[in-house]
Amino acid sequence: MTTTATDLPVYLVKGDDPGLLSQSLSHLLALLGGGGGLVEDFGPDVEVSAIVEACQTPPFLADRRIVVARDVGRFRVDEAALLVEYLADPNPTTALVLVGGGGALSRPLADAVRKGGHVLDAAAPKGKARTSWLVQQARDGPVRLDAGALDLIGEHLGEDIARLSTLLDGLASAYGEGATVGADEVMPFLGQAGSVAPWELTDAIDRGDVPAAITTLHRILGAGERHALVVLASLHRHYQAMLRLDGAGVTGEQEAAALLGTAPFPAKKAMSQGRTLGSARLAKAITLLADADVDLRGARDWPDELVLEVLVARLARLAPRATNRATNRATGRAGSARRR
């Protein structure tokens, strides 16, 4: 784990997950407060002038004053300039902690923090790096997780990885500090399945895996708390990209990316899946999406969740039959194994 110097004039804690942001802030304050610091915490409704005044005030009955400013992305350019001016000659007995949120941070302020302080990135990595991150967090936690338990937690939490710390603390309370915990011991503590990224839904649909697509949809609507129309818009963008490439004559992912205005990897996926579906199935998918849009706006007296379930199942059924047969065989084998 990266060590953080505790004698710097300014720190920035950034990230887009409120839970992870809060955990990183708590960890930092514990480090900074180890020397007898006095913490003054300013919420998102405090003016910058008050924050600067607190930074310039010497600590009382403490070695150091720790000033926390939250949602610093809300600061206008002129307001951020006051902090940049302060950081040009900071008070040596104050540690200013800036916490992300409220919008994009002013570039001059971000540069001033990097020049004289330290930036803590509270965001969890994506993709393959996420597994390594989970392993490291578990390794630093109060219990030891075996491989089965770690896989189960990673799958169950999905994008809600801020719950990991609370889960590990609960396991430590139940089984003791330093205990080795397996999947069976973890299961009762998991709670509701966490949300997942929207691309997991489209990937399941593209595979023709109806059960996985429906399960993923429920996680997005439930733990993800996404509105049905937001999910529909995500699906529409997915098929719209394939439709734009259909018949466009692109010969590679770079041309596809240029046409779509995206990175090469998602463009390559859209090009490949569009060719797999073909023009007729793409047209059918667009029709299904349009019908679902009308239904969600009141044309059909169905719950929003049911409208999306039917849509997702029908979209997945558009996958080539070979894909569907492979999925059904795999589902059948899994069901047989569970029955045994």
CSV table of C-alpha atoms in Angstrom, one decimal:
chain,number,residue,atom,x,y,z
A,1,MET,CA,0.0,0.0,0.0
A,2,THR,CA,1.3,3.5,-0.9
A,3,THR,CA,2.4,5.5,2.1
A,4,THR,CA,1.3,9.2,2.4
A,5,ALA,CA,3.4,11.9,3.9
A,6,THR,CA,1.7,13.5,6.8
A,7,ASP,CA,3.5,16.9,6.9
A,8,LEU,CA,2.2,18.4,3.6
A,9,PRO,CA,0.2,21.6,3.4
A,10,VAL,CA,-2.6,20.2,1.2
A,11,TYR,CA,-4.2,17.0,0.2
A,12,LEU,CA,-6.9,16.2,-2.4
A,13,VAL,CA,-9.2,13.2,-2.1
A,14,LYS,CA,-10.9,12.5,-5.4
A,15,GLY,CA,-13.3,9.9,-6.7
A,16,ASP,CA,-16.8,9.3,-8.0
A,17,ASP,CA,-18.0,6.8,-5.4
A,18,PRO,CA,-19.3,8.5,-2.2
A,19,GLY,CA,-18.6,5.4,-0.1
A,20,LEU,CA,-15.0,5.0,-1.2
A,21,LEU,CA,-14.5,8.8,-1.0
A,22,SER,CA,-15.6,8.7,2.6
A,23,GLN,CA,-13.4,5.8,3.5
A,24,SER,CA,-10.3,7.4,2.0
A,25,LEU,CA,-11.0,10.6,3.8
A,26,SER,CA,-11.4,8.8,7.1
A,27,HIS,CA,-8.1,6.9,6.5
A,28,LEU,CA,-6.3,10.2,5.7
A,29,LEU,CA,-7.7,12.0,8.7
A,30,ALA,CA,-6.6,9.1,10.9
A,31,LEU,CA,-3.1,9.5,9.6
A,32,LEU,CA,-3.0,13.3,9.9
A,33,GLY,CA,-4.6,13.3,13.3
A,34,GLY,CA,-2.0,10.9,14.7
A,35,GLY,CA,0.1,13.8,15.8
A,36,GLY,CA,-2.6,15.6,17.8
A,37,GLY,CA,-4.3,17.6,15.0
A,38,LEU,CA,-7.4,19.7,15.4
A,39,VAL,CA,-10.0,18.9,12.7
A,40,GLU,CA,-12.3,21.7,11.4
A,41,ASP,CA,-14.8,20.2,8.8
A,42,PHE,CA,-16.5,22.5,6.4
A,43,GLY,CA,-19.6,21.3,4.5
A,44,PRO,CA,-20.6,22.2,0.9
A,45,ASP,CA,-22.4,25.4,2.0
A,46,VAL,CA,-19.4,27.2,3.3
A,47,GLU,CA,-17.7,30.0,1.4
A,48,VAL,CA,-14.1,29.8,0.3
A,49,SER,CA,-13.1,32.9,2.3
A,50,ALA,CA,-14.1,31.1,5.5
A,51,ILE,CA,-12.0,28.1,4.6
A,52,VAL,CA,-8.9,30.2,3.8
A,53,GLU,CA,-9.4,32.1,7.1
A,54,ALA,CA,-9.5,28.8,9.0
A,55,CYS,CA,-6.3,27.7,7.2
A,56,GLN,CA,-4.5,30.9,8.3
A,57,THR,CA,-5.6,30.6,11.9
A,58,PRO,CA,-3.0,29.0,14.2
A,59,PRO,CA,-4.1,25.8,16.0
A,60,PHE,CA,-5.3,26.1,19.6
A,61,LEU,CA,-4.2,23.4,22.1
A,62,ALA,CA,-3.0,21.2,19.3
A,63,ASP,CA,0.2,20.8,17.1
A,64,ARG,CA,-1.6,21.3,13.9
A,65,ARG,CA,-5.0,22.4,12.4
A,66,ILE,CA,-6.6,20.1,9.8
A,67,VAL,CA,-9.1,21.9,7.6
A,68,VAL,CA,-11.5,19.8,5.6
A,69,ALA,CA,-13.3,21.4,2.6
A,70,ARG,CA,-15.9,19.1,0.9
A,71,ASP,CA,-17.4,19.2,-2.6
A,72,VAL,CA,-14.6,21.4,-3.9
A,73,GLY,CA,-15.8,20.9,-7.5
A,74,ARG,CA,-18.5,23.4,-6.7
A,75,PHE,CA,-16.0,26.3,-6.5
A,76,ARG,CA,-16.1,28.9,-9.3
A,77,VAL,CA,-12.9,29.9,-10.9
A,78,ASP,CA,-12.6,33.1,-8.8
A,79,GLU,CA,-13.3,31.1,-5.6
A,80,ALA,CA,-10.7,28.5,-6.4
A,81,ALA,CA,-8.2,31.3,-7.1
A,82,LEU,CA,-8.4,32.2,-3.4
A,83,LEU,CA,-7.2,28.7,-2.5
A,84,VAL,CA,-4.5,28.8,-5.2
A,85,GLU,CA,-3.3,32.1,-3.7
A,86,TYR,CA,-3.2,30.6,-0.2
A,87,LEU,CA,-1.3,27.5,-1.3
A,88,ALA,CA,1.4,29.7,-2.8
A,89,ASP,CA,2.4,30.5,0.8
A,90,PRO,CA,0.5,28.1,3.1
A,91,ASN,CA,0.4,28.1,6.9
A,92,PRO,CA,2.9,25.5,8.1
A,93,THR,CA,0.7,24.5,11.0
A,94,THR,CA,-2.3,23.7,8.8
A,95,ALA,CA,-3.1,20.7,6.6
A,96,LEU,CA,-5.8,21.6,4.1
A,97,VAL,CA,-7.8,18.5,2.9
A,98,LEU,CA,-9.9,19.1,-0.2
A,99,VAL,CA,-12.6,16.5,-0.9
A,100,GLY,CA,-14.0,15.9,-4.4
A,101,GLY,CA,-17.6,16.2,-5.4
A,102,GLY,CA,-19.9,18.9,-6.7
A,103,GLY,CA,-18.4,19.1,-10.2
A,104,ALA,CA,-15.0,19.2,-11.9
A,105,LEU,CA,-12.1,20.7,-9.9
A,106,SER,CA,-10.5,23.9,-11.2
A,107,ARG,CA,-7.4,23.1,-13.1
A,108,PRO,CA,-5.2,25.8,-11.4
A,109,LEU,CA,-6.3,24.4,-8.0
A,110,ALA,CA,-5.6,20.9,-9.1
A,111,ASP,CA,-2.1,21.9,-10.3
A,112,ALA,CA,-1.4,23.7,-7.0
A,113,VAL,CA,-2.3,20.6,-5.1
A,114,ARG,CA,0.0,18.4,-7.2
A,115,LYS,CA,2.8,20.9,-6.9
A,116,GLY,CA,2.8,21.3,-3.1
A,117,GLY,CA,0.7,18.4,-1.8
A,118,HIS,CA,-0.6,14.9,-2.5
A,119,VAL,CA,-3.6,13.5,-4.4
A,120,LEU,CA,-5.4,10.4,-3.2
A,121,ASP,CA,-7.4,8.7,-5.8
A,122,ALA,CA,-10.4,7.0,-4.1
A,123,ALA,CA,-11.8,5.4,-7.2
A,124,ALA,CA,-11.6,1.7,-7.6
A,125,PRO,CA,-9.9,0.5,-10.9
A,126,LYS,CA,-12.0,-1.0,-13.7
A,127,GLY,CA,-11.6,-4.2,-15.7
A,128,LYS,CA,-8.8,-6.6,-14.8
A,129,ALA,CA,-7.2,-4.2,-12.4
A,130,ARG,CA,-10.3,-4.3,-10.3
A,131,THR,CA,-9.5,-7.9,-9.3
A,132,SER,CA,-6.0,-6.9,-8.1
A,133,TRP,CA,-7.6,-4.0,-6.2
A,134,LEU,CA,-10.0,-6.3,-4.4
A,135,VAL,CA,-7.3,-8.7,-3.5
A,136,GLN,CA,-5.2,-5.9,-2.0
A,137,GLN,CA,-8.1,-4.5,0.0
A,138,ALA,CA,-8.9,-8.0,1.3
A,139,ARG,CA,-5.3,-8.6,2.2
A,140,ASP,CA,-5.2,-5.4,4.2
A,141,GLY,CA,-8.5,-6.2,5.9
A,142,PRO,CA,-9.2,-7.8,9.3
A,143,VAL,CA,-9.9,-11.3,8.0
A,144,ARG,CA,-8.3,-13.6,5.5
A,145,LEU,CA,-10.5,-14.5,2.5
A,146,ASP,CA,-9.8,-17.7,0.5
A,147,ALA,CA,-10.1,-17.7,-3.3
A,148,GLY,CA,-13.7,-18.8,-3.3
A,149,ALA,CA,-14.8,-16.2,-0.8
A,150,LEU,CA,-13.0,-13.4,-2.8
A,151,ASP,CA,-14.6,-14.5,-6.1
A,152,LEU,CA,-18.0,-14.6,-4.5
A,153,ILE,CA,-17.6,-11.1,-3.0
A,154,GLY,CA,-16.3,-9.6,-6.2
A,155,GLU,CA,-19.2,-11.1,-8.2
A,156,HIS,CA,-21.9,-10.1,-5.6
A,157,LEU,CA,-20.8,-6.6,-4.9
A,158,GLY,CA,-20.4,-5.6,-8.5
A,159,GLU,CA,-19.9,-1.9,-8.7
A,160,ASP,CA,-20.9,-1.4,-5.1
A,161,ILE,CA,-17.4,-2.1,-3.8
A,162,ALA,CA,-17.6,0.6,-1.2
A,163,ARG,CA,-19.5,-2.1,0.8
A,164,LEU,CA,-16.4,-4.2,1.0
A,165,SER,CA,-15.0,-2.5,4.1
A,166,THR,CA,-18.2,-2.9,6.1
A,167,LEU,CA,-18.5,-6.5,4.9
A,168,LEU,CA,-15.0,-7.3,6.1
A,169,ASP,CA,-15.6,-5.7,9.5
A,170,GLY,CA,-18.8,-7.8,9.9
A,171,LEU,CA,-16.9,-10.9,9.1
A,172,ALA,CA,-14.2,-10.0,11.6
A,173,SER,CA,-16.9,-9.4,14.3
A,174,ALA,CA,-18.4,-12.8,13.6
A,175,TYR,CA,-15.3,-15.0,13.1
A,176,GLY,CA,-12.6,-13.0,14.8
A,177,GLU,CA,-9.6,-10.9,13.7
A,178,GLY,CA,-7.3,-12.8,11.4
A,179,ALA,CA,-9.7,-15.7,10.8
A,180,THR,CA,-9.6,-17.4,7.4
A,181,VAL,CA,-13.1,-17.2,5.8
A,182,GLY,CA,-14.5,-19.2,3.0
A,183,ALA,CA,-17.5,-18.7,0.6
A,184,ASP,CA,-19.9,-20.6,3.0
A,185,GLU,CA,-19.0,-18.3,5.9
A,186,VAL,CA,-19.3,-15.1,3.7
A,187,MET,CA,-22.7,-16.0,2.2
A,188,PRO,CA,-24.9,-14.9,5.1
A,189,PHE,CA,-23.3,-11.5,5.3
A,190,LEU,CA,-23.6,-10.5,1.6
A,191,GLY,CA,-27.0,-8.9,1.6
A,192,GLN,CA,-28.5,-7.5,-1.6
A,193,ALA,CA,-26.5,-8.0,-4.8
A,194,GLY,CA,-24.7,-4.9,-5.9
A,195,SER,CA,-25.2,-3.0,-9.1
A,196,VAL,CA,-23.2,-3.8,-12.2
A,197,ALA,CA,-22.0,-1.8,-15.2
A,198,PRO,CA,-24.5,-1.3,-18.1
A,199,TRP,CA,-22.1,-3.1,-20.5
A,200,GLU,CA,-22.6,-6.3,-18.5
A,201,LEU,CA,-26.3,-6.2,-19.6
A,202,THR,CA,-25.5,-5.6,-23.2
A,203,ASP,CA,-22.8,-8.3,-23.2
A,204,ALA,CA,-25.3,-10.8,-21.8
A,205,ILE,CA,-27.8,-9.8,-24.5
A,206,ASP,CA,-25.2,-10.1,-27.2
A,207,ARG,CA,-24.4,-13.6,-26.1
A,208,GLY,CA,-28.1,-14.5,-26.2
A,209,ASP,CA,-28.0,-15.5,-22.6
A,210,VAL,CA,-31.5,-14.7,-21.5
A,211,PRO,CA,-31.2,-15.8,-17.8
A,212,ALA,CA,-28.0,-13.8,-17.3
A,213,ALA,CA,-29.5,-10.7,-19.0
A,214,ILE,CA,-32.6,-10.7,-16.8
A,215,THR,CA,-30.5,-11.2,-13.7
A,216,THR,CA,-28.2,-8.3,-14.7
A,217,LEU,CA,-31.2,-6.1,-15.5
A,218,HIS,CA,-32.6,-6.7,-12.0
A,219,ARG,CA,-29.3,-5.7,-10.4
A,220,ILE,CA,-29.1,-2.5,-12.5
A,221,LEU,CA,-32.7,-1.6,-11.6
A,222,GLY,CA,-32.5,-2.6,-7.9
A,223,ALA,CA,-29.1,-1.9,-6.4
A,224,GLY,CA,-28.1,0.4,-9.2
A,225,GLU,CA,-31.3,2.4,-8.8
A,226,ARG,CA,-31.4,3.3,-12.4
A,227,HIS,CA,-34.6,4.5,-13.9
A,228,ALA,CA,-36.2,2.3,-16.6
A,229,LEU,CA,-35.8,5.1,-19.2
A,230,VAL,CA,-32.1,5.4,-18.4
A,231,VAL,CA,-31.7,1.7,-19.0
A,232,LEU,CA,-33.7,1.9,-22.2
A,233,ALA,CA,-31.5,4.8,-23.4
A,234,SER,CA,-28.4,2.7,-22.7
A,235,LEU,CA,-29.8,-0.2,-24.8
A,236,HIS,CA,-30.8,2.2,-27.5
A,237,ARG,CA,-27.2,3.6,-27.8
A,238,HIS,CA,-25.9,0.1,-28.0
A,239,TYR,CA,-28.0,-0.8,-31.0
A,240,GLN,CA,-27.8,2.6,-32.5
A,241,ALA,CA,-24.0,2.2,-32.8
A,242,MET,CA,-24.5,-1.1,-34.7
A,243,LEU,CA,-27.1,0.5,-36.9
A,244,ARG,CA,-24.8,3.3,-37.9
A,245,LEU,CA,-22.1,0.9,-38.9
A,246,ASP,CA,-24.5,-1.4,-40.8
A,247,GLY,CA,-23.9,-0.9,-44.5
A,248,ALA,CA,-21.3,1.9,-43.8
A,249,GLY,CA,-18.5,-0.1,-45.4
A,250,VAL,CA,-16.0,0.3,-42.6
A,251,THR,CA,-13.1,-2.1,-42.8
A,252,GLY,CA,-11.6,-1.9,-39.3
A,253,GLU,CA,-12.0,-0.7,-35.7
A,254,GLN,CA,-10.2,2.6,-36.3
A,255,GLU,CA,-12.7,3.5,-39.1
A,256,ALA,CA,-15.6,2.4,-36.9
A,257,ALA,CA,-14.3,4.4,-34.0
A,258,ALA,CA,-14.0,7.5,-36.2
A,259,LEU,CA,-17.5,7.1,-37.5
A,260,LEU,CA,-19.0,6.5,-34.0
A,261,GLY,CA,-16.9,9.0,-32.2
A,262,THR,CA,-15.8,6.4,-29.6
A,263,ALA,CA,-12.7,4.6,-28.5
A,264,PRO,CA,-11.6,1.7,-30.8
A,265,PHE,CA,-12.6,-1.1,-28.3
A,266,PRO,CA,-16.3,-0.3,-28.1
A,267,ALA,CA,-16.4,0.4,-31.8
A,268,LYS,CA,-14.9,-3.0,-32.5
A,269,LYS,CA,-17.5,-4.7,-30.3
A,270,ALA,CA,-20.3,-2.8,-32.1
A,271,MET,CA,-18.9,-3.7,-35.5
A,272,SER,CA,-18.5,-7.4,-34.6
A,273,GLN,CA,-22.0,-7.8,-33.0
A,274,GLY,CA,-23.7,-5.8,-35.8
A,275,ARG,CA,-22.2,-8.2,-38.3
A,276,THR,CA,-23.3,-11.1,-36.2
A,277,LEU,CA,-26.9,-9.9,-36.0
A,278,GLY,CA,-27.2,-8.7,-39.6
A,279,SER,CA,-29.5,-6.0,-40.9
A,280,ALA,CA,-32.8,-7.8,-40.4
A,281,ARG,CA,-32.2,-8.6,-36.7
A,282,LEU,CA,-30.9,-5.0,-36.2
A,283,ALA,CA,-34.1,-3.6,-37.7
A,284,LYS,CA,-36.1,-5.9,-35.4
A,285,ALA,CA,-34.1,-4.8,-32.4
A,286,ILE,CA,-34.8,-1.1,-33.1
A,287,THR,CA,-38.5,-1.9,-33.5
A,288,LEU,CA,-38.5,-3.6,-30.1
A,289,LEU,CA,-36.7,-0.7,-28.5
A,290,ALA,CA,-39.3,1.8,-30.0
A,291,ASP,CA,-42.2,-0.3,-28.7
A,292,ALA,CA,-40.7,-0.5,-25.2
A,293,ASP,CA,-40.2,3.2,-25.2
A,294,VAL,CA,-43.9,3.8,-26.0
A,295,ASP,CA,-44.9,1.2,-23.4
A,296,LEU,CA,-42.8,2.8,-20.7
A,297,ARG,CA,-44.5,6.1,-21.4
A,298,GLY,CA,-48.0,4.7,-20.7
A,299,ALA,CA,-49.1,2.9,-23.8
A,300,ARG,CA,-49.3,-0.5,-22.0
A,301,ASP,CA,-50.4,-0.9,-18.4
A,302,TRP,CA,-47.4,-2.9,-17.3
A,303,PRO,CA,-44.9,-2.2,-14.5
A,304,ASP,CA,-41.7,-0.7,-15.9
A,305,GLU,CA,-39.7,-3.7,-14.7
A,306,LEU,CA,-41.9,-6.0,-16.7
A,307,VAL,CA,-41.6,-3.9,-19.9
A,308,LEU,CA,-37.8,-4.1,-19.6
A,309,GLU,CA,-37.8,-7.8,-18.8
A,310,VAL,CA,-39.7,-8.6,-21.9
A,311,LEU,CA,-37.6,-6.3,-24.0
A,312,VAL,CA,-34.3,-7.7,-22.7
A,313,ALA,CA,-35.5,-11.3,-23.3
A,314,ARG,CA,-36.6,-10.5,-26.8
A,315,LEU,CA,-33.4,-8.7,-27.7
A,316,ALA,CA,-31.3,-11.7,-26.3
A,317,ARG,CA,-33.4,-14.0,-28.4
A,318,LEU,CA,-32.3,-12.2,-31.5
A,319,ALA,CA,-28.8,-13.6,-31.1
A,320,PRO,CA,-27.9,-16.3,-33.6
A,321,ARG,CA,-29.4,-19.7,-32.8
A,322,ALA,CA,-26.0,-21.3,-32.3
A,323,THR,CA,-25.2,-18.8,-29.5
A,324,ASN,CA,-28.6,-19.5,-28.0
A,325,ARG,CA,-28.2,-23.2,-28.1
A,326,ALA,CA,-24.8,-23.0,-26.4
A,327,THR,CA,-26.2,-20.8,-23.7
A,328,ASN,CA,-29.2,-23.1,-23.2
A,329,ARG,CA,-26.9,-26.1,-22.9
A,330,ALA,CA,-24.7,-24.3,-20.3
A,331,THR,CA,-27.8,-23.3,-18.4
A,332,GLY,CA,-29.2,-26.8,-18.5
A,333,ARG,CA,-25.9,-28.3,-17.2
A,334,ALA,CA,-25.8,-25.7,-14.4
A,335,GLY,CA,-29.4,-26.6,-13.5
A,336,SER,CA,-28.6,-30.3,-13.5
A,337,ALA,CA,-25.6,-29.8,-11.3
A,338,ARG,CA,-27.7,-27.8,-8.8
A,339,ARG,CA,-30.3,-30.5,-8.7
A,340,ARG,CA,-27.7,-33.1,-7.9
